[in-house]
Amino acid sequence: MEILPIFVSQSNGIYAIRQDGETLDALEILQDNWSNPEYVYEFFKVNRQLLDQARYRDYTAQEAAIKTLEDAVILFDQLEQYAQSGFESHEQNLSDFFTPLHKNETNLPPYQASKAYGVQIKNSWLRLYAIRLDVNCYIITGGGIKLVNAMQDVPYLAEQLEYLAQAQRYLEENQVLFPEDL
Amino acid sequence: MSRPNYNKKEFKKLVSKTPSGFMKRQETTREDRKNKMRSAKLALSILAILDFKKMSQVALAKKMDVTPQQVSKILKGQSNFTFETIDKLEKALGYTVVSVNIIDFEREARKAEFVMKDMTERTIQVKTTKQRAAEHITIKDNFHYRSIFEFNQFNSLSIANDNLRPTGS
């Protein structure tokens, strides 16, 4: 496992994880997949039944594919914007973009698992998953097209949970957090 | 707020020196984004037709007389089409997948003129409900207000008459 910097300014930044044996990091893989019509079409063909839920019933597989392609562009643009606007301003920081993965988490656990689904994207099912180190320091472990309520429901999102846990273990082993903060 | 609560030194050791290609890709794709989205949508249509016809990509390549790599490039939304390829594609699929918008300002102007003429000829007068109701009401000359109910005991007229009645002598 390797941590690649995406955008770094001073001690803050966005990073992405590259799994062993991969040539691309997690974010690059998403960037490739979510702009590839063949991949998106196959995804909705295989997971057609997930679209039958009340929330997404209006979408045909084709429309869902187009929406995915379009939303992905917006999502990545927003991430880029957040990165480039710098991390010094108090008004806009990465903690607005990324929210805790578990809604009811009141305390701030070390290596908090986080997610991002873009700002004001209607019915967005695209998710980025990341580990929080600081207000403006996030490590992206992966992402997915989330059409179910719980991530455990489908294997491809359960895999993402595993990636998050893996990254947490990796950081823990290397003692990135200060002991007094634990 | 921005106090780092993590060990920067330890973390820096973990971070690789080669940066992620994300930002670079964003920059390179920004310019031809509209183009990419268009060819992606076309690719989705082609994929749908192939599925509907139960046709493989290789068969499409054969029909189009191009290499399978070129077809795969089209389906990944990376192809830059010429009219010739579009023609081949449409012949092979049996569907029209690309159409050209004809820009004709004269026709547009004529359409607008026709609509304006039509609108002025019809001249629909919009009336409020009150105006419409007023059409059905005719006020007679001998109209005067009269209370529907008569309350003798509170009738002010009768009281007044009582008061005006001469008292005594």
PDB file of N, CA and C in Angstrom, chain A residues 2-7 11 15 24-25 27-28 31-32 36-38 41 45 62 65-66 69-70 73 76-77 79-80 83-84 90 93 133-135 137 139 170-171 174-178 181, chain B residues 1-8 10-12 14-23 25-27 29-30 33 37 39-41 43-49 51-52 57 72 74-77:
ATOM      1  N   GLU A   2       0.444   2.236  -0.787  1.00  0.00           N
ATOM      2  CA  GLU A   2       1.241   3.449  -0.905  1.00  0.00           C
ATOM      3  C   GLU A   2       0.309   4.660  -0.819  1.00  0.00           C
ATOM      4  N   ILE A   3       0.821   5.757  -0.283  1.00  0.00           N
ATOM      5  CA  ILE A   3      -0.005   6.964  -0.206  1.00  0.00           C
ATOM      6  C   ILE A   3       0.570   8.006  -1.174  1.00  0.00           C
ATOM      7  N   LEU A   4      -0.239   8.379  -2.166  1.00  0.00           N
ATOM      8  CA  LEU A   4       0.231   9.349  -3.164  1.00  0.00           C
ATOM      9  C   LEU A   4      -0.396  10.718  -2.899  1.00  0.00           C
ATOM     10  N   PRO A   5       0.413  11.781  -2.944  1.00  0.00           N
ATOM     11  CA  PRO A   5      -0.172  13.115  -2.753  1.00  0.00           C
ATOM     12  C   PRO A   5      -0.934  13.564  -4.001  1.00  0.00           C
ATOM     13  N   ILE A   6      -2.113  14.114  -3.794  1.00  0.00           N
ATOM     14  CA  ILE A   6      -2.879  14.669  -4.915  1.00  0.00           C
ATOM     15  C   ILE A   6      -2.694  16.171  -4.940  1.00  0.00           C
ATOM     16  N   PHE A   7      -2.942  16.775  -3.784  1.00  0.00           N
ATOM     17  CA  PHE A   7      -2.732  18.215  -3.674  1.00  0.00           C
ATOM     18  C   PHE A   7      -2.292  18.488  -2.242  1.00  0.00           C
ATOM     19  N   SER A  11       1.030  21.472   5.662  1.00  0.00           N
ATOM     20  CA  SER A  11       0.795  20.164   6.287  1.00  0.00           C
ATOM     21  C   SER A  11      -0.552  19.586   5.866  1.00  0.00           C
ATOM     22  N   TYR A  15      -4.787  13.078  -0.245  1.00  0.00           N
ATOM     23  CA  TYR A  15      -3.929  11.989  -0.700  1.00  0.00           C
ATOM     24  C   TYR A  15      -4.806  10.863  -1.212  1.00  0.00           C
ATOM     25  N   LEU A  24      -2.395   2.378 -10.952  1.00  0.00           N
ATOM     26  CA  LEU A  24      -3.102   3.632 -10.708  1.00  0.00           C
ATOM     27  C   LEU A  24      -3.560   3.687  -9.261  1.00  0.00           C
ATOM     28  N   ASP A  25      -3.686   4.914  -8.736  1.00  0.00           N
ATOM     29  CA  ASP A  25      -4.199   5.034  -7.369  1.00  0.00           C
ATOM     30  C   ASP A  25      -5.729   5.029  -7.395  1.00  0.00           C
ATOM     31  N   LEU A  27      -8.094   7.121  -6.769  1.00  0.00           N
ATOM     32  CA  LEU A  27      -8.855   8.198  -7.406  1.00  0.00           C
ATOM     33  C   LEU A  27      -8.729   8.146  -8.931  1.00  0.00           C
ATOM     34  N   GLU A  28      -7.539   7.789  -9.396  1.00  0.00           N
ATOM     35  CA  GLU A  28      -7.334   7.682 -10.848  1.00  0.00           C
ATOM     36  C   GLU A  28      -8.199   6.574 -11.433  1.00  0.00           C
ATOM     37  N   GLN A  31     -11.615   7.895 -11.681  1.00  0.00           N
ATOM     38  CA  GLN A  31     -11.646   8.867 -12.776  1.00  0.00           C
ATOM     39  C   GLN A  31     -11.763   8.154 -14.122  1.00  0.00           C
ATOM     40  N   ASP A  32     -11.028   7.059 -14.252  1.00  0.00           N
ATOM     41  CA  ASP A  32     -11.077   6.284 -15.494  1.00  0.00           C
ATOM     42  C   ASP A  32     -12.430   5.611 -15.664  1.00  0.00           C
ATOM     43  N   ASN A  36     -15.778   6.287 -18.406  1.00  0.00           N
ATOM     44  CA  ASN A  36     -15.790   5.261 -19.446  1.00  0.00           C
ATOM     45  C   ASN A  36     -17.216   4.736 -19.653  1.00  0.00           C
ATOM     46  N   PRO A  37     -17.842   5.089 -20.775  1.00  0.00           N
ATOM     47  CA  PRO A  37     -19.240   4.674 -20.980  1.00  0.00           C
ATOM     48  C   PRO A  37     -19.437   3.157 -20.962  1.00  0.00           C
ATOM     49  N   GLU A  38     -18.433   2.436 -21.432  1.00  0.00           N
ATOM     50  CA  GLU A  38     -18.554   0.974 -21.466  1.00  0.00           C
ATOM     51  C   GLU A  38     -18.646   0.415 -20.042  1.00  0.00           C
ATOM     52  N   TYR A  41     -22.007   1.470 -18.458  1.00  0.00           N
ATOM     53  CA  TYR A  41     -23.116   0.719 -19.056  1.00  0.00           C
ATOM     54  C   TYR A  41     -23.168  -0.702 -18.502  1.00  0.00           C
ATOM     55  N   LYS A  45     -26.028  -2.520 -16.235  1.00  0.00           N
ATOM     56  CA  LYS A  45     -26.631  -3.724 -16.809  1.00  0.00           C
ATOM     57  C   LYS A  45     -26.612  -4.841 -15.762  1.00  0.00           C
ATOM     58  N   GLN A  62     -29.965   3.492 -19.090  1.00  0.00           N
ATOM     59  CA  GLN A  62     -29.252   4.419 -19.973  1.00  0.00           C
ATOM     60  C   GLN A  62     -29.132   5.805 -19.335  1.00  0.00           C
ATOM     61  N   ALA A  65     -26.732   5.808 -16.537  1.00  0.00           N
ATOM     62  CA  ALA A  65     -25.348   5.816 -17.013  1.00  0.00           C
ATOM     63  C   ALA A  65     -24.915   7.232 -17.379  1.00  0.00           C
ATOM     64  N   ILE A  66     -25.802   7.948 -18.081  1.00  0.00           N
ATOM     65  CA  ILE A  66     -25.478   9.334 -18.470  1.00  0.00           C
ATOM     66  C   ILE A  66     -25.320  10.207 -17.229  1.00  0.00           C
ATOM     67  N   LEU A  69     -21.966   9.625 -15.621  1.00  0.00           N
ATOM     68  CA  LEU A  69     -20.877  10.281 -16.347  1.00  0.00           C
ATOM     69  C   LEU A  69     -20.852  11.781 -16.055  1.00  0.00           C
ATOM     70  N   GLU A  70     -22.054  12.374 -16.018  1.00  0.00           N
ATOM     71  CA  GLU A  70     -22.132  13.827 -15.823  1.00  0.00           C
ATOM     72  C   GLU A  70     -21.806  14.214 -14.381  1.00  0.00           C
ATOM     73  N   VAL A  73     -18.071  14.168 -13.457  1.00  0.00           N
ATOM     74  CA  VAL A  73     -17.321  15.369 -13.863  1.00  0.00           C
ATOM     75  C   VAL A  73     -17.479  16.457 -12.803  1.00  0.00           C
ATOM     76  N   PHE A  76     -15.601  15.511  -9.417  1.00  0.00           N
ATOM     77  CA  PHE A  76     -14.145  15.669  -9.472  1.00  0.00           C
ATOM     78  C   PHE A  76     -13.768  17.147  -9.568  1.00  0.00           C
ATOM     79  N   ASP A  77     -14.593  17.919 -10.264  1.00  0.00           N
ATOM     80  CA  ASP A  77     -14.344  19.364 -10.348  1.00  0.00           C
ATOM     81  C   ASP A  77     -14.424  19.997  -8.974  1.00  0.00           C
ATOM     82  N   LEU A  79     -13.963  18.532  -6.087  1.00  0.00           N
ATOM     83  CA  LEU A  79     -12.801  18.118  -5.300  1.00  0.00           C
ATOM     84  C   LEU A  79     -11.588  18.965  -5.673  1.00  0.00           C
ATOM     85  N   GLU A  80     -11.428  19.188  -6.966  1.00  0.00           N
ATOM     86  CA  GLU A  80     -10.304  19.992  -7.450  1.00  0.00           C
ATOM     87  C   GLU A  80     -10.410  21.423  -6.925  1.00  0.00           C
ATOM     88  N   ALA A  83      -9.516  21.682  -3.376  1.00  0.00           N
ATOM     89  CA  ALA A  83      -8.071  21.560  -3.211  1.00  0.00           C
ATOM     90  C   ALA A  83      -7.376  22.861  -3.583  1.00  0.00           C
ATOM     91  N   GLN A  84      -7.823  23.445  -4.701  1.00  0.00           N
ATOM     92  CA  GLN A  84      -7.108  24.615  -5.203  1.00  0.00           C
ATOM     93  C   GLN A  84      -7.440  25.904  -4.459  1.00  0.00           C
ATOM     94  N   HIS A  90     -11.139  29.664   6.637  1.00  0.00           N
ATOM     95  CA  HIS A  90     -11.924  28.935   7.629  1.00  0.00           C
ATOM     96  C   HIS A  90     -13.306  28.613   7.092  1.00  0.00           C
ATOM     97  N   ASN A  93     -13.438  24.382   3.992  1.00  0.00           N
ATOM     98  CA  ASN A  93     -12.369  23.403   4.156  1.00  0.00           C
ATOM     99  C   ASN A  93     -12.869  22.020   3.780  1.00  0.00           C
ATOM    100  N   LEU A 133      -7.534  12.619   8.651  1.00  0.00           N
ATOM    101  CA  LEU A 133      -6.427  12.792   9.581  1.00  0.00           C
ATOM    102  C   LEU A 133      -6.567  14.122  10.303  1.00  0.00           C
ATOM    103  N   ASP A 134      -7.038  15.122   9.594  1.00  0.00           N
ATOM    104  CA  ASP A 134      -7.174  16.454  10.164  1.00  0.00           C
ATOM    105  C   ASP A 134      -8.280  17.183   9.401  1.00  0.00           C
ATOM    106  N   VAL A 135      -8.584  18.408   9.855  1.00  0.00           N
ATOM    107  CA  VAL A 135      -9.656  19.165   9.218  1.00  0.00           C
ATOM    108  C   VAL A 135      -9.449  19.230   7.708  1.00  0.00           C
ATOM    109  N   CYS A 137      -7.052  17.354   5.966  1.00  0.00           N
ATOM    110  CA  CYS A 137      -6.138  16.302   5.533  1.00  0.00           C
ATOM    111  C   CYS A 137      -6.907  14.991   5.393  1.00  0.00           C
ATOM    112  N   ILE A 139      -7.287  11.137   3.238  1.00  0.00           N
ATOM    113  CA  ILE A 139      -6.664  10.136   2.369  1.00  0.00           C
ATOM    114  C   ILE A 139      -7.778   9.338   1.701  1.00  0.00           C
ATOM    115  N   TYR A 170      -3.146   0.305   8.427  1.00  0.00           N
ATOM    116  CA  TYR A 170      -1.825   0.705   7.917  1.00  0.00           C
ATOM    117  C   TYR A 170      -1.326   1.943   8.651  1.00  0.00           C
ATOM    118  N   LEU A 171      -2.227   2.928   8.841  1.00  0.00           N
ATOM    119  CA  LEU A 171      -1.832   4.161   9.532  1.00  0.00           C
ATOM    120  C   LEU A 171      -1.554   3.880  11.004  1.00  0.00           C
ATOM    121  N   ASN A 174       1.818   2.384  11.559  1.00  0.00           N
ATOM    122  CA  ASN A 174       2.912   3.336  11.403  1.00  0.00           C
ATOM    123  C   ASN A 174       2.821   4.518  12.373  1.00  0.00           C
ATOM    124  N   GLN A 175       1.880   4.415  13.303  1.00  0.00           N
ATOM    125  CA  GLN A 175       1.745   5.400  14.386  1.00  0.00           C
ATOM    126  C   GLN A 175       1.722   6.831  13.893  1.00  0.00           C
ATOM    127  N   VAL A 176       0.784   7.100  13.042  1.00  0.00           N
ATOM    128  CA  VAL A 176       0.693   8.448  12.497  1.00  0.00           C
ATOM    129  C   VAL A 176       0.041   9.404  13.497  1.00  0.00           C
ATOM    130  N   LEU A 177      -0.878   8.905  14.290  1.00  0.00           N
ATOM    131  CA  LEU A 177      -1.511   9.779  15.285  1.00  0.00           C
ATOM    132  C   LEU A 177      -0.636   9.873  16.527  1.00  0.00           C
ATOM    133  N   PHE A 178      -0.648  11.033  17.171  1.00  0.00           N
ATOM    134  CA  PHE A 178       0.079  11.182  18.424  1.00  0.00           C
ATOM    135  C   PHE A 178      -0.587  10.336  19.495  1.00  0.00           C
ATOM    136  N   ASP A 181      -3.221  11.925  21.748  1.00  0.00           N
ATOM    137  CA  ASP A 181      -4.507  12.242  21.145  1.00  0.00           C
ATOM    138  C   ASP A 181      -5.429  11.034  21.115  1.00  0.00           C
TER     139      ASP A 181
ATOM    140  N   MET B   1      -7.841  25.662  15.121  1.00  0.00           N
ATOM    141  CA  MET B   1      -8.657  24.873  14.209  1.00  0.00           C
ATOM    142  C   MET B   1      -7.781  23.977  13.334  1.00  0.00           C
ATOM    143  N   SER B   2      -6.674  24.578  12.852  1.00  0.00           N
ATOM    144  CA  SER B   2      -5.855  23.786  11.930  1.00  0.00           C
ATOM    145  C   SER B   2      -4.697  23.102  12.655  1.00  0.00           C
ATOM    146  N   ARG B   3      -4.820  22.969  13.973  1.00  0.00           N
ATOM    147  CA  ARG B   3      -3.756  22.289  14.713  1.00  0.00           C
ATOM    148  C   ARG B   3      -3.667  20.838  14.261  1.00  0.00           C
ATOM    149  N   PRO B   4      -2.526  20.444  13.739  1.00  0.00           N
ATOM    150  CA  PRO B   4      -2.449  19.060  13.269  1.00  0.00           C
ATOM    151  C   PRO B   4      -2.429  18.102  14.454  1.00  0.00           C
ATOM    152  N   ASN B   5      -3.349  17.170  14.454  1.00  0.00           N
ATOM    153  CA  ASN B   5      -3.384  16.227  15.563  1.00  0.00           C
ATOM    154  C   ASN B   5      -2.774  14.893  15.164  1.00  0.00           C
ATOM    155  N   TYR B   6      -1.995  14.951  14.091  1.00  0.00           N
ATOM    156  CA  TYR B   6      -1.332  13.705  13.678  1.00  0.00           C
ATOM    157  C   TYR B   6       0.161  13.948  13.550  1.00  0.00           C
ATOM    158  N   ASN B   7       0.899  12.903  13.570  1.00  0.00           N
ATOM    159  CA  ASN B   7       2.340  12.999  13.538  1.00  0.00           C
ATOM    160  C   ASN B   7       2.803  13.243  12.112  1.00  0.00           C
ATOM    161  N   LYS B   8       3.138  14.504  11.835  1.00  0.00           N
ATOM    162  CA  LYS B   8       3.461  14.865  10.454  1.00  0.00           C
ATOM    163  C   LYS B   8       4.689  14.116   9.952  1.00  0.00           C
ATOM    164  N   GLU B  10       5.973  11.227  10.831  1.00  0.00           N
ATOM    165  CA  GLU B  10       5.709   9.814  10.523  1.00  0.00           C
ATOM    166  C   GLU B  10       4.893   9.689   9.243  1.00  0.00           C
ATOM    167  N   PHE B  11       3.956  10.627   9.110  1.00  0.00           N
ATOM    168  CA  PHE B  11       3.081  10.562   7.936  1.00  0.00           C
ATOM    169  C   PHE B  11       3.860  10.857   6.658  1.00  0.00           C
ATOM    170  N   LYS B  12       4.781  11.836   6.767  1.00  0.00           N
ATOM    171  CA  LYS B  12       5.560  12.215   5.581  1.00  0.00           C
ATOM    172  C   LYS B  12       6.404  11.055   5.077  1.00  0.00           C
ATOM    173  N   LEU B  14       5.526   8.072   5.034  1.00  0.00           N
ATOM    174  CA  LEU B  14       4.668   7.134   4.303  1.00  0.00           C
ATOM    175  C   LEU B  14       4.305   7.644   2.907  1.00  0.00           C
ATOM    176  N   VAL B  15       4.305   8.984   2.770  1.00  0.00           N
ATOM    177  CA  VAL B  15       3.819   9.556   1.508  1.00  0.00           C
ATOM    178  C   VAL B  15       4.858   9.395   0.411  1.00  0.00           C
ATOM    179  N   SER B  16       4.389   8.888  -0.718  1.00  0.00           N
ATOM    180  CA  SER B  16       5.291   8.652  -1.846  1.00  0.00           C
ATOM    181  C   SER B  16       5.675   9.971  -2.508  1.00  0.00           C
ATOM    182  N   LYS B  17       6.818   9.966  -3.202  1.00  0.00           N
ATOM    183  CA  LYS B  17       7.276  11.220  -3.812  1.00  0.00           C
ATOM    184  C   LYS B  17       6.576  11.509  -5.131  1.00  0.00           C
ATOM    185  N   THR B  18       6.191  10.453  -5.844  1.00  0.00           N
ATOM    186  CA  THR B  18       5.488  10.680  -7.111  1.00  0.00           C
ATOM    187  C   THR B  18       4.037  11.040  -6.828  1.00  0.00           C
ATOM    188  N   PRO B  19       3.584  12.183  -7.365  1.00  0.00           N
ATOM    189  CA  PRO B  19       2.209  12.593  -7.073  1.00  0.00           C
ATOM    190  C   PRO B  19       1.201  11.781  -7.886  1.00  0.00           C
ATOM    191  N   SER B  20      -0.037  11.826  -7.434  1.00  0.00           N
ATOM    192  CA  SER B  20      -1.114  11.155  -8.157  1.00  0.00           C
ATOM    193  C   SER B  20      -1.390  11.892  -9.468  1.00  0.00           C
ATOM    194  N   GLY B  21      -1.834  11.164 -10.452  1.00  0.00           N
ATOM    195  CA  GLY B  21      -2.080  11.789 -11.753  1.00  0.00           C
ATOM    196  C   GLY B  21      -3.424  12.468 -11.858  1.00  0.00           C
ATOM    197  N   PHE B  22      -4.151  12.555 -10.746  1.00  0.00           N
ATOM    198  CA  PHE B  22      -5.518  13.085 -10.774  1.00  0.00           C
ATOM    199  C   PHE B  22      -5.587  14.502 -11.335  1.00  0.00           C
ATOM    200  N   MET B  23      -4.755  15.380 -10.758  1.00  0.00           N
ATOM    201  CA  MET B  23      -4.812  16.791 -11.155  1.00  0.00           C
ATOM    202  C   MET B  23      -4.438  16.969 -12.621  1.00  0.00           C
ATOM    203  N   ARG B  25      -4.777  14.789 -15.049  1.00  0.00           N
ATOM    204  CA  ARG B  25      -5.877  14.309 -15.886  1.00  0.00           C
ATOM    205  C   ARG B  25      -7.002  15.331 -15.933  1.00  0.00           C
ATOM    206  N   GLN B  26      -7.291  15.946 -14.781  1.00  0.00           N
ATOM    207  CA  GLN B  26      -8.336  16.966 -14.743  1.00  0.00           C
ATOM    208  C   GLN B  26      -8.017  18.073 -15.748  1.00  0.00           C
ATOM    209  N   GLU B  27      -6.743  18.480 -15.708  1.00  0.00           N
ATOM    210  CA  GLU B  27      -6.332  19.576 -16.586  1.00  0.00           C
ATOM    211  C   GLU B  27      -6.445  19.194 -18.055  1.00  0.00           C
ATOM    212  N   THR B  29      -8.280  16.877 -19.433  1.00  0.00           N
ATOM    213  CA  THR B  29      -9.625  16.576 -19.921  1.00  0.00           C
ATOM    214  C   THR B  29     -10.536  17.798 -19.922  1.00  0.00           C
ATOM    215  N   ARG B  30     -10.108  18.891 -19.260  1.00  0.00           N
ATOM    216  CA  ARG B  30     -11.010  20.028 -19.114  1.00  0.00           C
ATOM    217  C   ARG B  30     -11.398  20.638 -20.466  1.00  0.00           C
ATOM    218  N   ARG B  33     -13.937  18.441 -22.792  1.00  0.00           N
ATOM    219  CA  ARG B  33     -14.922  17.767 -21.956  1.00  0.00           C
ATOM    220  C   ARG B  33     -16.258  17.576 -22.685  1.00  0.00           C
ATOM    221  N   MET B  37     -18.051  14.083 -23.589  1.00  0.00           N
ATOM    222  CA  MET B  37     -19.390  13.719 -23.113  1.00  0.00           C
ATOM    223  C   MET B  37     -20.271  13.316 -24.295  1.00  0.00           C
ATOM    224  N   SER B  39     -19.259  12.021 -27.185  1.00  0.00           N
ATOM    225  CA  SER B  39     -18.893  10.706 -27.730  1.00  0.00           C
ATOM    226  C   SER B  39     -19.227   9.607 -26.717  1.00  0.00           C
ATOM    227  N   ALA B  40     -19.266   9.956 -25.418  1.00  0.00           N
ATOM    228  CA  ALA B  40     -19.667   8.963 -24.406  1.00  0.00           C
ATOM    229  C   ALA B  40     -21.144   8.617 -24.557  1.00  0.00           C
ATOM    230  N   LYS B  41     -21.962   9.643 -24.807  1.00  0.00           N
ATOM    231  CA  LYS B  41     -23.394   9.412 -24.986  1.00  0.00           C
ATOM    232  C   LYS B  41     -23.649   8.580 -26.237  1.00  0.00           C
ATOM    233  N   ALA B  43     -21.547   6.453 -27.457  1.00  0.00           N
ATOM    234  CA  ALA B  43     -21.092   5.100 -27.125  1.00  0.00           C
ATOM    235  C   ALA B  43     -22.186   4.334 -26.372  1.00  0.00           C
ATOM    236  N   LEU B  44     -22.870   5.029 -25.468  1.00  0.00           N
ATOM    237  CA  LEU B  44     -23.951   4.383 -24.704  1.00  0.00           C
ATOM    238  C   LEU B  44     -25.074   3.929 -25.636  1.00  0.00           C
ATOM    239  N   SER B  45     -25.388   4.771 -26.612  1.00  0.00           N
ATOM    240  CA  SER B  45     -26.431   4.400 -27.569  1.00  0.00           C
ATOM    241  C   SER B  45     -26.008   3.173 -28.363  1.00  0.00           C
ATOM    242  N   ILE B  46     -24.752   3.165 -28.797  1.00  0.00           N
ATOM    243  CA  ILE B  46     -24.263   2.033 -29.585  1.00  0.00           C
ATOM    244  C   ILE B  46     -24.303   0.751 -28.747  1.00  0.00           C
ATOM    245  N   LEU B  47     -23.886   0.875 -27.487  1.00  0.00           N
ATOM    246  CA  LEU B  47     -23.904  -0.296 -26.592  1.00  0.00           C
ATOM    247  C   LEU B  47     -25.323  -0.835 -26.446  1.00  0.00           C
ATOM    248  N   ALA B  48     -26.286   0.091 -26.317  1.00  0.00           N
ATOM    249  CA  ALA B  48     -27.681  -0.330 -26.169  1.00  0.00           C
ATOM    250  C   ALA B  48     -28.169  -1.061 -27.414  1.00  0.00           C
ATOM    251  N   ILE B  49     -27.797  -0.537 -28.590  1.00  0.00           N
ATOM    252  CA  ILE B  49     -28.224  -1.176 -29.844  1.00  0.00           C
ATOM    253  C   ILE B  49     -27.583  -2.558 -29.976  1.00  0.00           C
ATOM    254  N   ASP B  51     -26.674  -4.502 -27.632  1.00  0.00           N
ATOM    255  CA  ASP B  51     -27.360  -5.393 -26.690  1.00  0.00           C
ATOM    256  C   ASP B  51     -28.704  -5.838 -27.248  1.00  0.00           C
ATOM    257  N   PHE B  52     -29.407  -4.875 -27.824  1.00  0.00           N
ATOM    258  CA  PHE B  52     -30.750  -5.142 -28.344  1.00  0.00           C
ATOM    259  C   PHE B  52     -30.693  -6.117 -29.523  1.00  0.00           C
ATOM    260  N   GLN B  57     -19.071  -7.008 -30.348  1.00  0.00           N
ATOM    261  CA  GLN B  57     -18.229  -5.902 -30.836  1.00  0.00           C
ATOM    262  C   GLN B  57     -17.425  -6.323 -32.059  1.00  0.00           C
ATOM    263  N   SER B  72     -13.563  -0.821 -29.992  1.00  0.00           N
ATOM    264  CA  SER B  72     -13.415  -0.715 -28.539  1.00  0.00           C
ATOM    265  C   SER B  72     -13.116   0.723 -28.131  1.00  0.00           C
ATOM    266  N   ILE B  74     -14.181   3.348 -29.761  1.00  0.00           N
ATOM    267  CA  ILE B  74     -15.449   4.071 -29.897  1.00  0.00           C
ATOM    268  C   ILE B  74     -16.312   3.861 -28.656  1.00  0.00           C
ATOM    269  N   LEU B  75     -16.360   2.603 -28.189  1.00  0.00           N
ATOM    270  CA  LEU B  75     -17.230   2.280 -27.058  1.00  0.00           C
ATOM    271  C   LEU B  75     -16.694   2.814 -25.734  1.00  0.00           C
ATOM    272  N   LYS B  76     -15.412   3.168 -25.715  1.00  0.00           N
ATOM    273  CA  LYS B  76     -14.860   3.794 -24.503  1.00  0.00           C
ATOM    274  C   LYS B  76     -15.017   5.308 -24.556  1.00  0.00           C
ATOM    275  N   GLY B  77     -15.593   5.785 -25.631  1.00  0.00           N
ATOM    276  CA  GLY B  77     -15.818   7.227 -25.738  1.00  0.00           C
ATOM    277  C   GLY B  77     -14.565   8.004 -26.045  1.00  0.00           C
TER     278      GLY B  77
END
